[in-house]
Coordinates of C-alpha atoms and ligand atoms in Angstrom, one line a residue:
X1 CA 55.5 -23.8 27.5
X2 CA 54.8 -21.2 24.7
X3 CA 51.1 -19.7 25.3
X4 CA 50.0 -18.9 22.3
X5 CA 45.9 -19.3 23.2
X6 CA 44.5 -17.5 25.9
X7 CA 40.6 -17.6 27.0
X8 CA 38.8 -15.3 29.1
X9 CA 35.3 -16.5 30.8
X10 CA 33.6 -13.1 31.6
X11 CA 33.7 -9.5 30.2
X12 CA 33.0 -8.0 33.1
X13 CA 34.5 -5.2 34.5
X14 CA 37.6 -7.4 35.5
X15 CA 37.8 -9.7 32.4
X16 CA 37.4 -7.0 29.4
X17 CA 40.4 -4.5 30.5
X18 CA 42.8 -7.2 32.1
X19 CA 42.0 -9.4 28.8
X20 CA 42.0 -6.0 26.7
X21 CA 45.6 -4.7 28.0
X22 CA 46.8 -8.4 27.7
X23 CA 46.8 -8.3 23.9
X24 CA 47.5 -4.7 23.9
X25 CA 51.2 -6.1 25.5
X26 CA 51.2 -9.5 23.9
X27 CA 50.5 -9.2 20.3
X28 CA 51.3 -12.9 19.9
X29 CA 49.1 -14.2 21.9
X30 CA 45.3 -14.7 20.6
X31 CA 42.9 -13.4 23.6
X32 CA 39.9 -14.3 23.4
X33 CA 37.3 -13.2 26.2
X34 CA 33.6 -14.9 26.2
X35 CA 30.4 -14.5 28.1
X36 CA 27.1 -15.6 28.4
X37 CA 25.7 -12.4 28.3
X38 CA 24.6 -11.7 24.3
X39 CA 24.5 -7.8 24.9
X40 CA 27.3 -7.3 26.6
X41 CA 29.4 -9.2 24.1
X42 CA 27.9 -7.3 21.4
X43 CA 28.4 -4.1 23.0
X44 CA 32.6 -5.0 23.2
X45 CA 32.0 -5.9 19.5
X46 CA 30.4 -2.3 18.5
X47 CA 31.7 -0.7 15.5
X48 CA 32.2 2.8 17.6
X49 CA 34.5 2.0 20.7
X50 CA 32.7 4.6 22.2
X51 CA 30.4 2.2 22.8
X52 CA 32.1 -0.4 24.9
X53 CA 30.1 -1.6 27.8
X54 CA 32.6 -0.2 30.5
X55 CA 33.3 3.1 31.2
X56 CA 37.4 3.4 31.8
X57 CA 39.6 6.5 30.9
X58 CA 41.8 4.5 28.2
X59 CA 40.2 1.8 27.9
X60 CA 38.7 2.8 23.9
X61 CA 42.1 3.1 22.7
X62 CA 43.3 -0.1 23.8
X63 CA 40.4 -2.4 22.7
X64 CA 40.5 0.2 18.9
X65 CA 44.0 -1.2 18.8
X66 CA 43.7 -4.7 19.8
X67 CA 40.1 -5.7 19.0
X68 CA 40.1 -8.1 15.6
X69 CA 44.3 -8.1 15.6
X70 CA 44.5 -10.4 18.9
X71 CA 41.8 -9.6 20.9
X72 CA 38.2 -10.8 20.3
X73 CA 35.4 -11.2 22.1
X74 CA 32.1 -13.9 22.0
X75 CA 29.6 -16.0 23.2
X76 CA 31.4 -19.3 21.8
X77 CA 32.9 -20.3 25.5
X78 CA 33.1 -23.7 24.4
X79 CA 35.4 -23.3 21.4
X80 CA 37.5 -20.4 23.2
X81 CA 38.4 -22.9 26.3
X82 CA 38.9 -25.8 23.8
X83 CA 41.4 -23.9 22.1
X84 CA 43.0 -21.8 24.8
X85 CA 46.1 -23.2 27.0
X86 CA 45.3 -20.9 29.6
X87 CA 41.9 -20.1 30.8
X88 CA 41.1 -17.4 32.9
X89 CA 37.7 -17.2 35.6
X90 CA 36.7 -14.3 35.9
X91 CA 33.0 -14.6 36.5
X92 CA 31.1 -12.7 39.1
X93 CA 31.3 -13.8 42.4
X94 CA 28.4 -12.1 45.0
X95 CA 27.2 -12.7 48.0
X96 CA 24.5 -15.3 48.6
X97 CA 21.7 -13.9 48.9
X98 CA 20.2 -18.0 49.2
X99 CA 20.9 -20.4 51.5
X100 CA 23.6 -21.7 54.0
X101 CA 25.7 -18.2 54.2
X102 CA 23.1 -16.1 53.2
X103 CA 24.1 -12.4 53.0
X104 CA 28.1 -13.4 54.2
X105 CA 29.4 -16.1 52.2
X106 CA 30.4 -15.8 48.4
X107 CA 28.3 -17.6 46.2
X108 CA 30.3 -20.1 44.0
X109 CA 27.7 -21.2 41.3
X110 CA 29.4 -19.0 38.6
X111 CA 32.4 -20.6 39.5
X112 CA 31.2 -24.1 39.6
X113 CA 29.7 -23.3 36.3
X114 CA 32.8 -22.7 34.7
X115 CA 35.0 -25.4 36.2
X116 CA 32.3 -28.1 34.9
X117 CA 32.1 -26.6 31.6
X118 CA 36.1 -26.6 31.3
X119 CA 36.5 -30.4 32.4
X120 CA 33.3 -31.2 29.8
X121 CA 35.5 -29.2 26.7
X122 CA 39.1 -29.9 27.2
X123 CA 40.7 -32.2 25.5
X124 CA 44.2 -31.1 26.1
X125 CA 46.4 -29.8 29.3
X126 CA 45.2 -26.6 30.7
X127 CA 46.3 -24.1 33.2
X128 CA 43.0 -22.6 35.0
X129 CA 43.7 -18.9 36.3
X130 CA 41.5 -17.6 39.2
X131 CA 41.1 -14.4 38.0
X132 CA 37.9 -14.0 40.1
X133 CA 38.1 -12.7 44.0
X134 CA 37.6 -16.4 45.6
X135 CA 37.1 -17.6 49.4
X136 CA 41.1 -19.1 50.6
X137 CA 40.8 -22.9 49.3
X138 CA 38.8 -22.6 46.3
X139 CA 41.3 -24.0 43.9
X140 CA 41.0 -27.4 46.0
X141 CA 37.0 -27.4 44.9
X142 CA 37.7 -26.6 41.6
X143 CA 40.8 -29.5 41.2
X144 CA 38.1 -32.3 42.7
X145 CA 35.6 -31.2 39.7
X146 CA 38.2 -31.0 37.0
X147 CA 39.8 -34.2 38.0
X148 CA 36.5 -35.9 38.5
X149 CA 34.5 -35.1 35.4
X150 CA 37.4 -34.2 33.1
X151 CA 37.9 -36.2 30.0
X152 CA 41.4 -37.5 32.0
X153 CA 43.9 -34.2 30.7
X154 CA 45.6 -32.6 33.3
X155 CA 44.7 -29.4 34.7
X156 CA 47.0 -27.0 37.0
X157 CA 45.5 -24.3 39.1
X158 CA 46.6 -21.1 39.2
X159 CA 45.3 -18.4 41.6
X160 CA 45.7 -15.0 40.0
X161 CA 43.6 -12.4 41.7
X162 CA 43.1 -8.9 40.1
X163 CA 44.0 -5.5 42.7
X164 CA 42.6 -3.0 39.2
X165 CA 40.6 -0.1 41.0
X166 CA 37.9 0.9 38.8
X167 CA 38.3 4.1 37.2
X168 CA 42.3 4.2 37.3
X169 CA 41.7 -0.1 36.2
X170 CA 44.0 0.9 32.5
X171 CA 46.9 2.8 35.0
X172 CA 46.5 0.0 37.5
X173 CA 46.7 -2.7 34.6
X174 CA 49.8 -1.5 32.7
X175 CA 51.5 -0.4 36.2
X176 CA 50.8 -2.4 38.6
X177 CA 52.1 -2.5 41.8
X178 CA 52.6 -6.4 42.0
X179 CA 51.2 -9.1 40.1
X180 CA 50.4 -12.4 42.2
X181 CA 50.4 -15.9 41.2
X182 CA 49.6 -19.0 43.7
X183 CA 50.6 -22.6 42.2
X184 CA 51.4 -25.5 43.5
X185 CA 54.9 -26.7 44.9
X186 CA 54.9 -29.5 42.3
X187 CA 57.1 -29.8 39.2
X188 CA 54.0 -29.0 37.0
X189 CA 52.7 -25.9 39.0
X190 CA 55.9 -24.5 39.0
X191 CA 56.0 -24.8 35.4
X192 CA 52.5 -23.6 35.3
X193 CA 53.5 -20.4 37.1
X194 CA 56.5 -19.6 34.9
X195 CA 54.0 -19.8 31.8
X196 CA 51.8 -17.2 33.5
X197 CA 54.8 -15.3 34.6
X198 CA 55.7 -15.0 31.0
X199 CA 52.7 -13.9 29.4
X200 CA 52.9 -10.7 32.5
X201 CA 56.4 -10.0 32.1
X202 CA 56.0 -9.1 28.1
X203 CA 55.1 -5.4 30.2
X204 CA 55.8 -6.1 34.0
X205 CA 59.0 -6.3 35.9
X206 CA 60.5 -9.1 37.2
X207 CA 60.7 -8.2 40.8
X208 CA 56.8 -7.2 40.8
X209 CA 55.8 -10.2 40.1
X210 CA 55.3 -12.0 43.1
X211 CA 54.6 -16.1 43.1
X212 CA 53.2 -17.7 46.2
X213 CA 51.6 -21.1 47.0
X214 CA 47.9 -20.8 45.9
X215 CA 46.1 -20.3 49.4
X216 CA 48.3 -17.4 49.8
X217 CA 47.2 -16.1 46.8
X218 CA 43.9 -16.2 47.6
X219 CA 43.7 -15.4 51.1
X220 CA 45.9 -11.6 50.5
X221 CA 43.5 -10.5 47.9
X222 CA 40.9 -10.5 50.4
X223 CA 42.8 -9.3 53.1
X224 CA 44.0 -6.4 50.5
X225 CA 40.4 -5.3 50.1
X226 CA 39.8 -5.9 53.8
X227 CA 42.7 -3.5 55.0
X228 CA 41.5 -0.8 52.0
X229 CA 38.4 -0.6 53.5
X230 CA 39.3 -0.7 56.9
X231 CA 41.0 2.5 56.3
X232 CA 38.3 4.0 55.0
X233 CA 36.3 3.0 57.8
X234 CA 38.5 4.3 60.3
X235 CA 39.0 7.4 58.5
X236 CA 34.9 8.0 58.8
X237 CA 34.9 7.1 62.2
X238 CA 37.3 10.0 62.9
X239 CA 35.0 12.0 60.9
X240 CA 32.4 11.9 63.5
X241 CA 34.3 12.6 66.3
X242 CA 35.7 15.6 64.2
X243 CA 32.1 17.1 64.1
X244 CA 31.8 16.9 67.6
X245 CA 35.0 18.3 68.3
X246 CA 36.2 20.9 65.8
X247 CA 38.2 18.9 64.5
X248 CA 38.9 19.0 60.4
X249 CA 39.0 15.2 59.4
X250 CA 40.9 16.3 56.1
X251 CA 43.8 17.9 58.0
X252 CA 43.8 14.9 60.5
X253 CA 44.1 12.6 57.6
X254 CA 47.1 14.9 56.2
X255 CA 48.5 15.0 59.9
X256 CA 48.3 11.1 60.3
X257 CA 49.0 10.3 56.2
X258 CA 52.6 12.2 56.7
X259 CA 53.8 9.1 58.9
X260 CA 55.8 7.3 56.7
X261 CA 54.0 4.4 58.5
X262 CA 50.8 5.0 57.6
X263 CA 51.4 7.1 54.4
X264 CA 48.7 9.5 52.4
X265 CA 46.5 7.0 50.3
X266 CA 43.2 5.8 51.3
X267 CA 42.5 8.5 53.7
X268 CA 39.7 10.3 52.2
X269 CA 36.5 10.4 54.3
X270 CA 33.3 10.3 52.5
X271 CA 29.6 9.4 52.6
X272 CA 31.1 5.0 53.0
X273 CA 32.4 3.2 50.5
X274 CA 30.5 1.4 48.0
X275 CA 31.6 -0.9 44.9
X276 CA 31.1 -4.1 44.4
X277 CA 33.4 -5.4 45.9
X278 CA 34.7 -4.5 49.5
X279 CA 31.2 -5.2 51.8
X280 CA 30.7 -8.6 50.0
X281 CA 34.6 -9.6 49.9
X282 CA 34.7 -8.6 54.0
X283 CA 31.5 -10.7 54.6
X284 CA 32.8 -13.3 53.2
X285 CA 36.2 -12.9 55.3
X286 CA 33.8 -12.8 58.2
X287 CA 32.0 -15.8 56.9
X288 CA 35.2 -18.0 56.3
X289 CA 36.3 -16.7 59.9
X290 CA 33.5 -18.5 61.4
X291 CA 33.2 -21.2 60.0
X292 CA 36.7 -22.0 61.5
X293 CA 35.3 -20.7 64.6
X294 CA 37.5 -17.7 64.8
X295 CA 34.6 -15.2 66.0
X296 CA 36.8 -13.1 67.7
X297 CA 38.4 -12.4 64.1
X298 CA 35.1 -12.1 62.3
X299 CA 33.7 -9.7 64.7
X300 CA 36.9 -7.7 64.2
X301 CA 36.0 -7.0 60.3
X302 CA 32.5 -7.2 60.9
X303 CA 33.1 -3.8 61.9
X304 CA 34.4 -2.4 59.0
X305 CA 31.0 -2.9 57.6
X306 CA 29.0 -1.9 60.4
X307 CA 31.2 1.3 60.4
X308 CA 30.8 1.8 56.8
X309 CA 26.4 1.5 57.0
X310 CA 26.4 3.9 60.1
X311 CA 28.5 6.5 57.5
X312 CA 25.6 6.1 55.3
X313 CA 23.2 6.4 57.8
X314 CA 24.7 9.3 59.2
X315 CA 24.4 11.3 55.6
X316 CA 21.1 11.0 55.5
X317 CA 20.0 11.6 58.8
X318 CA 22.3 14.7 58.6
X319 CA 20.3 15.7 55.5
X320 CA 17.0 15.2 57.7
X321 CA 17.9 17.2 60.6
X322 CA 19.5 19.9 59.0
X323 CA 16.2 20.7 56.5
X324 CA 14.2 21.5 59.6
X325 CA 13.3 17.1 60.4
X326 CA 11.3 17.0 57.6
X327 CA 12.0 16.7 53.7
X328 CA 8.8 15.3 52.4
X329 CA 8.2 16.7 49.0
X330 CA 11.2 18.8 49.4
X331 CA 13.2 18.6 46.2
X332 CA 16.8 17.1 46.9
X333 CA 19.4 16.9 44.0
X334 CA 22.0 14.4 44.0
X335 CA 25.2 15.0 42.0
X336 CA 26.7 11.2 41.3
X337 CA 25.1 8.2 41.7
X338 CA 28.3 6.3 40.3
X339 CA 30.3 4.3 43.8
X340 CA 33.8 6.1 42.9
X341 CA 34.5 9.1 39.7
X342 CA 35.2 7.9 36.3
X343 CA 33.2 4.7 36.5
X344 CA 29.8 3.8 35.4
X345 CA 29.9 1.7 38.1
X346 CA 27.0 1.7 40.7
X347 CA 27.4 -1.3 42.3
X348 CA 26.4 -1.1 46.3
X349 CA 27.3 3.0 45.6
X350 CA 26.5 4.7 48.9
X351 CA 24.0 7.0 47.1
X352 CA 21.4 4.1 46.3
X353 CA 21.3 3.8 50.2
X354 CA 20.9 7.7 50.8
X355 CA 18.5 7.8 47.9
X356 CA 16.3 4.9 49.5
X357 CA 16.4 6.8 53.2
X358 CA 15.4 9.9 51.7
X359 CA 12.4 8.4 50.0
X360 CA 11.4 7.0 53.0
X361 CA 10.7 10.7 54.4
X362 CA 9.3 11.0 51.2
X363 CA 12.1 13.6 49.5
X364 CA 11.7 13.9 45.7
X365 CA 14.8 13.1 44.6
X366 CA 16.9 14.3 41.3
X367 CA 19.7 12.8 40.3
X368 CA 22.3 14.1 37.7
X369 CA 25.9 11.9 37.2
X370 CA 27.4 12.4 33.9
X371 CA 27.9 8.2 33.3
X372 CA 24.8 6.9 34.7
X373 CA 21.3 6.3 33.2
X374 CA 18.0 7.4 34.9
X375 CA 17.0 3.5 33.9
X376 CA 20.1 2.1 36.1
X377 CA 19.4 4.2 39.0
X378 CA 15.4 3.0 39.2
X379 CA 17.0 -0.2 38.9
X380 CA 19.3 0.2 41.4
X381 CA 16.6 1.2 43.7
X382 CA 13.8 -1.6 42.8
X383 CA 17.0 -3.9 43.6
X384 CA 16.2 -3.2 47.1
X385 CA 13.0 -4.3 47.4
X386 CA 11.5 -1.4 49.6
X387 CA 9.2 -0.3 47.3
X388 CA 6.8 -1.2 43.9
X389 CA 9.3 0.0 40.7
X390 CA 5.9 2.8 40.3
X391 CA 6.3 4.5 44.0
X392 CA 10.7 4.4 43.1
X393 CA 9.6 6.3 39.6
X394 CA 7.2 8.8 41.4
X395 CA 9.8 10.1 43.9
X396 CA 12.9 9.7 41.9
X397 CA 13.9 11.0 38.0
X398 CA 17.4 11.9 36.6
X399 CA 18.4 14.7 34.5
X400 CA 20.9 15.0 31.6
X401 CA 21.6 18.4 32.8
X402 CA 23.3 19.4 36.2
X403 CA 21.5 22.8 36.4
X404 CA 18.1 21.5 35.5
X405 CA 18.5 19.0 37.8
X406 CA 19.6 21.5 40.6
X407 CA 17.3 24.2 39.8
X408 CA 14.0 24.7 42.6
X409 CA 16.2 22.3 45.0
X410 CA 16.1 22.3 49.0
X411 CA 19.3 20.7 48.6
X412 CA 21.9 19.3 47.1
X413 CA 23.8 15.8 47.9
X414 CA 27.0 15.4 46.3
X415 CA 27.6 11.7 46.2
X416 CA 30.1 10.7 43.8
X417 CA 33.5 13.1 43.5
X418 CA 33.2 13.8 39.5
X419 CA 35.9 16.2 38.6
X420 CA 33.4 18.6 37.0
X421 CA 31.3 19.3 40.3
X422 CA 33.8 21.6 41.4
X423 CA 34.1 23.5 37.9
X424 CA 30.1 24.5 38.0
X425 CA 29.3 27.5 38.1
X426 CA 27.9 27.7 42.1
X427 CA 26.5 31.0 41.9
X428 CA 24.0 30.2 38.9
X429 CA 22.9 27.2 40.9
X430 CA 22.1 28.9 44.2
X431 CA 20.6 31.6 42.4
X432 CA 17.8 29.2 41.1
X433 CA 17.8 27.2 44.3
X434 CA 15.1 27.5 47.5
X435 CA 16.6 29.5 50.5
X436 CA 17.9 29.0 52.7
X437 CA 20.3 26.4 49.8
X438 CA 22.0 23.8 51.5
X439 CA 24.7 21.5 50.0
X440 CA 26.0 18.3 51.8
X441 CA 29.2 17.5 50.3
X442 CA 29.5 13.5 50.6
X443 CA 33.2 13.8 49.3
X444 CA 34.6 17.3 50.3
X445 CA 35.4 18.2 46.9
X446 CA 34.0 21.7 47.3
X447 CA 35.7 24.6 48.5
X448 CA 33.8 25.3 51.6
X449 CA 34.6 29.1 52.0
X450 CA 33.6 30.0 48.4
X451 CA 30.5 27.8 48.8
X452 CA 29.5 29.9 52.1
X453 CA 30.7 33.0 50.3
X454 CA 28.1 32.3 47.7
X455 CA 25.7 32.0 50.4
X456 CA 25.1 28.1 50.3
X457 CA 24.7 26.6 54.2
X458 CA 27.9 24.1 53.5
X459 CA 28.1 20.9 55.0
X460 CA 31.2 18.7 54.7
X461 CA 32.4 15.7 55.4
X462 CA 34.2 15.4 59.2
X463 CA 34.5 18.9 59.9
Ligands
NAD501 P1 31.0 -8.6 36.3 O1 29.7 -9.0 36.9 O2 31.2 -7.2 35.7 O3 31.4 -9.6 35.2 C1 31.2 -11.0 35.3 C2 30.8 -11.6 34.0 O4 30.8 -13.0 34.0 C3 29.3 -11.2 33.6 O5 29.3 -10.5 32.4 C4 28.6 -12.6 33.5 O6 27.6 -12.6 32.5 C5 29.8 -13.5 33.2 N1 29.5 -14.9 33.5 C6 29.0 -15.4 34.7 N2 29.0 -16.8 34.6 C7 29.4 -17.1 33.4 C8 29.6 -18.4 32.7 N3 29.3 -19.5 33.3 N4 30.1 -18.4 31.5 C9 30.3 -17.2 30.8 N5 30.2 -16.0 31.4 C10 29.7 -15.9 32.7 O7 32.0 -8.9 37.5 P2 33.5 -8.2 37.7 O8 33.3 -6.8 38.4 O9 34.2 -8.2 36.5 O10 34.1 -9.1 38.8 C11 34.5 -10.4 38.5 C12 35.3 -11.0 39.6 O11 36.5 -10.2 39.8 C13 34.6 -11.0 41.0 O12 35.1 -12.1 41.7 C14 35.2 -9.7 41.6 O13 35.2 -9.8 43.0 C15 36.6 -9.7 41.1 N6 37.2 -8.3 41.1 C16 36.5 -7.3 40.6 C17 37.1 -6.0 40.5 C18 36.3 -4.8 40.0 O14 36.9 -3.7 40.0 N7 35.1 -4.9 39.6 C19 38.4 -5.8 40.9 C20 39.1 -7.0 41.3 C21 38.5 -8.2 41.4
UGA502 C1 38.9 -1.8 45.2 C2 40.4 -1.9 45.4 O1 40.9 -0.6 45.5 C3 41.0 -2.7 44.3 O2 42.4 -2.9 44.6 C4 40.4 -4.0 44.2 O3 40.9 -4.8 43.1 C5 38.9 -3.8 43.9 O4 38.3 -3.1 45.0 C6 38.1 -5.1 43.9 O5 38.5 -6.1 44.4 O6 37.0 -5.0 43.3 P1 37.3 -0.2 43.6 O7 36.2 -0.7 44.5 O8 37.1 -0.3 42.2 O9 38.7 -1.0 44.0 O10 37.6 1.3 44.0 P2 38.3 2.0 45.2 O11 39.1 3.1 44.7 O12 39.0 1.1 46.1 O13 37.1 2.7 46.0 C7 36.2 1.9 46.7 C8 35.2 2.8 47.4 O14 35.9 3.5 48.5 C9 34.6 4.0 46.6 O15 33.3 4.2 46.9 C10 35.5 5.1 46.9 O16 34.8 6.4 46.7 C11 35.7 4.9 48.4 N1 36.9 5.5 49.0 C12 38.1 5.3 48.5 C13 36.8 6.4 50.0 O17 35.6 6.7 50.5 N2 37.9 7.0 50.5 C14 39.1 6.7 50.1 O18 40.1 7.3 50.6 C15 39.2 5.8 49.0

């Protein structure tokens, strides 16, 4: 089968750079990625690239080349899956926060969406991609409502789940270390795969693309995000045991990350991980755990989350104690609000949880990150729901200006691990700092001796 149409539903973070490097590497295939969401369409459409509603080193350049060639983007979903032979999902898929499975399970609405709005349009044989992270057996629920309510075409499911990290997603995308398809064992899925196959190996080797049956597929991108995180949760629980010991979490993490074994990746201990995606896609591993009564299993990765909340915890306690048990109307900068560097992603970023402790004891917090808006992080905190949008705006403001937002501080958090942190100039900043000037490093990415040197009291991470 010779694609020629492909159709994206969602321009997420997900759908606009898989769909945008797509066209950058098939230039005969028309991509065309829709959403429901007016602005952010018309923000992919802006004249100046700049502009683009995701933040990703690279991704401008790709989207200048491909945008209006073969790549376009709108909020005509019924036309782009009408004319598409393969049509990707990838919608947003949280946790519901509604319901049977409230607060674990995945909520499928978007999805459910989707697969009724394909079986209304098509009037041809399509191949449906799971782009979107999905609970193991999805594809069966989305089958029953495109063979129940479709117009009689035939419709194969593929499940083709993403592994792009954000901020590296272009270098994950054009290199990635596998791709995975799930189809069925029949003569159709199999041809189904080989069309996807095709379309990947226009850039990808043949021996990284890996094709599976589809509850495979499903079930290892969860379990990918669930091991990721578990190592980062492991790593953190060492980190406390290293500040009660004397113990240097970074050179136990070089000590252990030297086993071939284990290896050097995903070792970094920090303030917990955030993003959007690890906490809900381990809740719902926990959730599709029990409902098969495996609770010895659930409880197992339970923990990865219950590890990763004390980390965040931890912080800001740490913050408390250290400024004497009290920080009310102490001034406390944060550097990064952003989950991870080179994002302007904040989803479920640890420093929205800091933030919200610390304004509990009533801190004044100011926040500078160089990709985040002072509107997004009041958001972020009204999303919470601990406080009226007016009390979140009277203890926290951002600044456009790392030294204005530093200067008269208690304190200063560093949350996210932006590059440029560590190319400040440090002496400037403690100079117009309260004494004594303390600096809890969320990430390590300071150089402790020159920080004390300075005069700063230094806290880090696990050490
Ligand atoms: P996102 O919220 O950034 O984007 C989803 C988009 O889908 C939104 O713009 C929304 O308006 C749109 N949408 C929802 N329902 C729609 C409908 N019926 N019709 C048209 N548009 C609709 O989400 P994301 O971060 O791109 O994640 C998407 C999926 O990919 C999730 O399942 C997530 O777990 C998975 N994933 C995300 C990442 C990541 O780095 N963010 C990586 C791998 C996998
Ligand atoms: C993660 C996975 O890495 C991707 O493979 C996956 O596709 C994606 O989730 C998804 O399904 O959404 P992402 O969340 O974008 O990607 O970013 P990561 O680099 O994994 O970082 C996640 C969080 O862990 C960040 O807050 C990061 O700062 C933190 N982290 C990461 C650490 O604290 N220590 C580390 O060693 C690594």
């Amino acid at each position: 089968m010779k694609i020629t149409k492909i159709c994206c539903i969602g321009a997420g973070y997900v759908g606009g750079p898989t769909m945008a490097v797509i066209a950058q590497k098939c230039p005969n295939i028309q991509v065309t990625v829709v959403d429901l969401n007016e602005a952010r369409i018309a923000a992919w459409n802006d004249a100046d690239v700049a502009n683009i509603p995701i933040y990703e080193p690279g991704l401008d350049a790709i989207v200048a080349e491909a945008r209006g060639r073969n790549l376009f983007f709108s909020t005509e979903v019924e036309k782009a899956i009408d004319e598409a032979q393969i049509i990707f999902i990838s919608v947003n898929t949280p946790t519901k926060t509604y319901g049977k499975g409230k607060g674990m399970a995945a909520d499928l609405k978007y999805i459910e969406l989707c697969a009724r709005q394909i079986a209304r349009v098509a009037k041809d044989n399509k191949i449906v991609v799971e782009k979107s992270t999905l609970p193991v057996r999805t594809a069966e629920a989305i089958k029953s409502i495109l063979d129940h309510t479709g117009n009689g075409v035939q419709f194969q499911i593929l499940s083709n789940p993403e592994f792009l990290a954000e901020g590296t997603a272009v270098q994950d995308l054009l290199h990635p270390d596998r791709i995975l398809i799930g189809g069925d064992s029949s003569e159709e899925g199999q041809k189904a795969i080989q069309a996807l196959v095709g379309v990947y190996s226009n850039w990808v080797a043949a021996d990284k693309i890996l094709t599976t049956n589809v509850w495979s597929s499903e079930l290892s991108k969860l379990t990918a995000n669930a091991f990721l995180a578990q190592r980062i949760s492991s790593i953190n629980a060492m980190s406390e045991l290293c500040e009660k010991t004397g113990a240097d979490v970074n050179e136990v993490a070089k000590a252990i990350g030297m086993d071939s074994r284990i290896g050097p990746k995903f070792l970094k201990a920090s303030v917990g991980f955030g993003g959007s995606c690890f906490q809900k896609d381990i809740l719902n591993l926990v959730y599709i755990a029990k409902s098969y009564g495996l609770n010895e299993v659930a409880d197992y990765w339970e923990q990865v989350i219950i590890m990763n909340d004390h980390q965040k915890r931890r912080f800001s306690n740490t913050i408390v104690q250290t400024l004497y048990n009290t920080v009310a109307d102490k001034k406390i900068t944060f550097l990064g609000w952003a989950f991870k560097k080179d994002t302007n992603d904040t989803r479920e970023s640890a420093a929205i949880y800091v933030a919200d402790d610390l304004v509990n004891e009533q801190a004044q917090i100011a926040v500078y990150d160089p990709k985040v808006s002072e509107k997004k992080v009041l958001a972020d905190l009204d999303y919470l729901e601990t406080r009226t949008s007016a009390q979140n705006k009277a203890y926290v403001a951002s600044f456009e200006d790392p030294y204005t937002a530093c200067k008269g501080a208690h304190s200063i958090a560093i949350l996210t691990e932006w590059d440029e942190f560590k190319d400040y100039d440090w002496q400037k900043i403690y100079d117009s700092m309260q004494k004594p000037a303390f600096v809890f490093d969320g990430r390590n990415v300071l150089n402790a001796a020159e920080m004390r040197a300075i005069g700063f009291v230094y806290h880090a991470i696990g050490s």
